[in-house]
CSV table of C-alpha atoms in Angstrom, one decimal:
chain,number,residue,atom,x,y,z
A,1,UNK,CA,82.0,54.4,-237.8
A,2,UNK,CA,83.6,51.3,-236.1
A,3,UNK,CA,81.4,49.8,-233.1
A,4,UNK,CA,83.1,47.5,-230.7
A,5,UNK,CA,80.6,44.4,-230.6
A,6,UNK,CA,80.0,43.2,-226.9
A,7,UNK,CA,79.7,39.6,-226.4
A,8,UNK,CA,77.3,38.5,-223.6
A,9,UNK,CA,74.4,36.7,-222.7
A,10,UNK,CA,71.1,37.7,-221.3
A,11,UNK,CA,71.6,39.8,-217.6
A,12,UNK,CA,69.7,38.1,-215.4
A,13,UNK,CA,67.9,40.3,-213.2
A,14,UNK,CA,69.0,41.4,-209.4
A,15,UNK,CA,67.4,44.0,-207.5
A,16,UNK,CA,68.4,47.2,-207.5
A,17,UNK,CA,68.7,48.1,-203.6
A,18,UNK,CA,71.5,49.6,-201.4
A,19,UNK,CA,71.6,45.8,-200.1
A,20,UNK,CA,74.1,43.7,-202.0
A,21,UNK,CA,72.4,41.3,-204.8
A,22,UNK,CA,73.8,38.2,-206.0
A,23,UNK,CA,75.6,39.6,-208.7
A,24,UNK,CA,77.2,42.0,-206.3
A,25,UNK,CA,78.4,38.8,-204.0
A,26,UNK,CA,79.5,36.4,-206.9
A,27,UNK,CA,81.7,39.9,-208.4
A,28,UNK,CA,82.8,40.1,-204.7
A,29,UNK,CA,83.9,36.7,-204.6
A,30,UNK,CA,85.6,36.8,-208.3
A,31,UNK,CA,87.3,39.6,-207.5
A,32,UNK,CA,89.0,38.0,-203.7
A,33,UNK,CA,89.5,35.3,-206.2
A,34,UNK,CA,91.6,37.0,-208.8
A,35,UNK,CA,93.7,38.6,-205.6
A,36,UNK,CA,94.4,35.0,-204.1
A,37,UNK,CA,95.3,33.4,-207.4
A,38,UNK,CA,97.9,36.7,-208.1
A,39,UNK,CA,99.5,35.9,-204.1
A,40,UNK,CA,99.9,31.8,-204.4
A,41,UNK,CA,101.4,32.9,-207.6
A,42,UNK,CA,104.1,34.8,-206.1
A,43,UNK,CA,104.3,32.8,-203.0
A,44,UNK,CA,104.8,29.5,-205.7
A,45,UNK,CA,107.8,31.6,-207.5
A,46,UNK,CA,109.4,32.2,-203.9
A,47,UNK,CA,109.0,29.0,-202.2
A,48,UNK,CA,112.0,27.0,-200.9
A,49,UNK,CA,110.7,24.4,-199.6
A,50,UNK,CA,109.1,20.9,-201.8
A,51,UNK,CA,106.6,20.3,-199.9
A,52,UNK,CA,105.3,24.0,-198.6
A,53,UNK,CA,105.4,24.2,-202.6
A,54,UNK,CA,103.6,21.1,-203.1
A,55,UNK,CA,100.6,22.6,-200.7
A,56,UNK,CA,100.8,25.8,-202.5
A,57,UNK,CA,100.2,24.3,-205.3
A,58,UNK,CA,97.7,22.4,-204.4
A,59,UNK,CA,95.9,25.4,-203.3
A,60,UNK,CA,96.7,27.4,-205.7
A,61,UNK,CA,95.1,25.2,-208.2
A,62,UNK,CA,91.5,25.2,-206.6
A,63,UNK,CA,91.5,28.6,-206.0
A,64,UNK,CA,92.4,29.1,-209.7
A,65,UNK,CA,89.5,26.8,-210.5
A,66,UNK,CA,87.2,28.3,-208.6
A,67,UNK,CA,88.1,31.7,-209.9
A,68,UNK,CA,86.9,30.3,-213.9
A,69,UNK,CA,83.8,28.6,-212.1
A,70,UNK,CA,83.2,32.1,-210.9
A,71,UNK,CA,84.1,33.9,-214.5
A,72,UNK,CA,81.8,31.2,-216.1
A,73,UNK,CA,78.5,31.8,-213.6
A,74,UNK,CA,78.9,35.5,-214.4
A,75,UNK,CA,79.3,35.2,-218.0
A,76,UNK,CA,76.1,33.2,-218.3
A,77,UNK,CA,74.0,35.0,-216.4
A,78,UNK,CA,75.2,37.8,-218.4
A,79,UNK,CA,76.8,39.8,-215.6
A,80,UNK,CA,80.3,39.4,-217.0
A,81,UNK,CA,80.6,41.7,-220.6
A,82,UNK,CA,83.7,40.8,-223.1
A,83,UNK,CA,84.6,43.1,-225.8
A,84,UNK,CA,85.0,41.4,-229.4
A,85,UNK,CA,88.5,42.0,-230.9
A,86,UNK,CA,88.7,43.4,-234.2
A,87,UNK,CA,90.7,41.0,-236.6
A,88,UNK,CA,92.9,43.9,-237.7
A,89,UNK,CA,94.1,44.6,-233.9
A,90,UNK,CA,94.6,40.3,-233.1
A,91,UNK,CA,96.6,40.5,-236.6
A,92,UNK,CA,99.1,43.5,-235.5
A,93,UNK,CA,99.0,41.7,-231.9
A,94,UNK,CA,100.2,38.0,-233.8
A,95,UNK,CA,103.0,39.5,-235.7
A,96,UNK,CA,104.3,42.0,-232.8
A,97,UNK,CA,104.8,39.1,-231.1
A,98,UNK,CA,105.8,37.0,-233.6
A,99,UNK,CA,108.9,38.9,-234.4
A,100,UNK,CA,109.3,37.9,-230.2
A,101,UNK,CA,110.2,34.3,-231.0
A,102,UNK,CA,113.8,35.5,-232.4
A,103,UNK,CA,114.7,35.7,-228.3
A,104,UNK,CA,113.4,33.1,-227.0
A,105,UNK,CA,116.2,31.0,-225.3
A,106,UNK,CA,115.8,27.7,-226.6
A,107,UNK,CA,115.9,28.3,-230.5
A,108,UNK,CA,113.5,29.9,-232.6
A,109,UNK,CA,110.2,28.5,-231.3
A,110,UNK,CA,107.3,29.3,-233.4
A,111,UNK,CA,103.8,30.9,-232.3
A,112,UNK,CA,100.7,28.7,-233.4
């Protein structure tokens, strides 16, 4: 039997109330995050203009920073669970998409 392996470190304890907890507010947070990051993306691909881009940007860039501080706090306090990948699964992934590198339009760019 294959068990997925969960990679995370210790939970650190919130209540459990109807109230929100900090866990609940810091998962609020990551998740407004994640939806502000996905918008200045698109807003980047469609602006015109240098320097609305240039602001964008700008902002774009904290809010994408603040999004990993976010991931990070949650991962150590153990609020944040990953899944390990199985070294069979990465290797089909790597050479499904290395067979990818054929279309690529500037020559035939290899995957590291």
């Amino acid at each position: 039997m294959n068990q997925q392996k969960t990679i995370q470190n210790p939970e650190a304890q919130v209540p459990k109330t109807p109230q929100m907890n900090d866990r609940d507010f810091t998962n609020d947070m990551l998740s407004t995050e994640k939806y502000l990051t996905d918008s200045y993306s698109t807003a980047l691909n469609e602006a015109s203009n240098e320097p609305l881009y240039q602001d964008l940007l700008s902002i774009f860039t904290e809010t994408q920073n603040m999004q990993r501080e976010l991931y990070d706090l949650m991962f150590q306090k153990g609020w944040y669970k990953l899944e390990a990948a199985e070294q069979q699964k990465l290797q089909q992934s790597y050479q499904q998409f290395k067979g990818y590198s054929n279309q690529f339009p500037y020559g035939n760019t290899t995957i590291q």
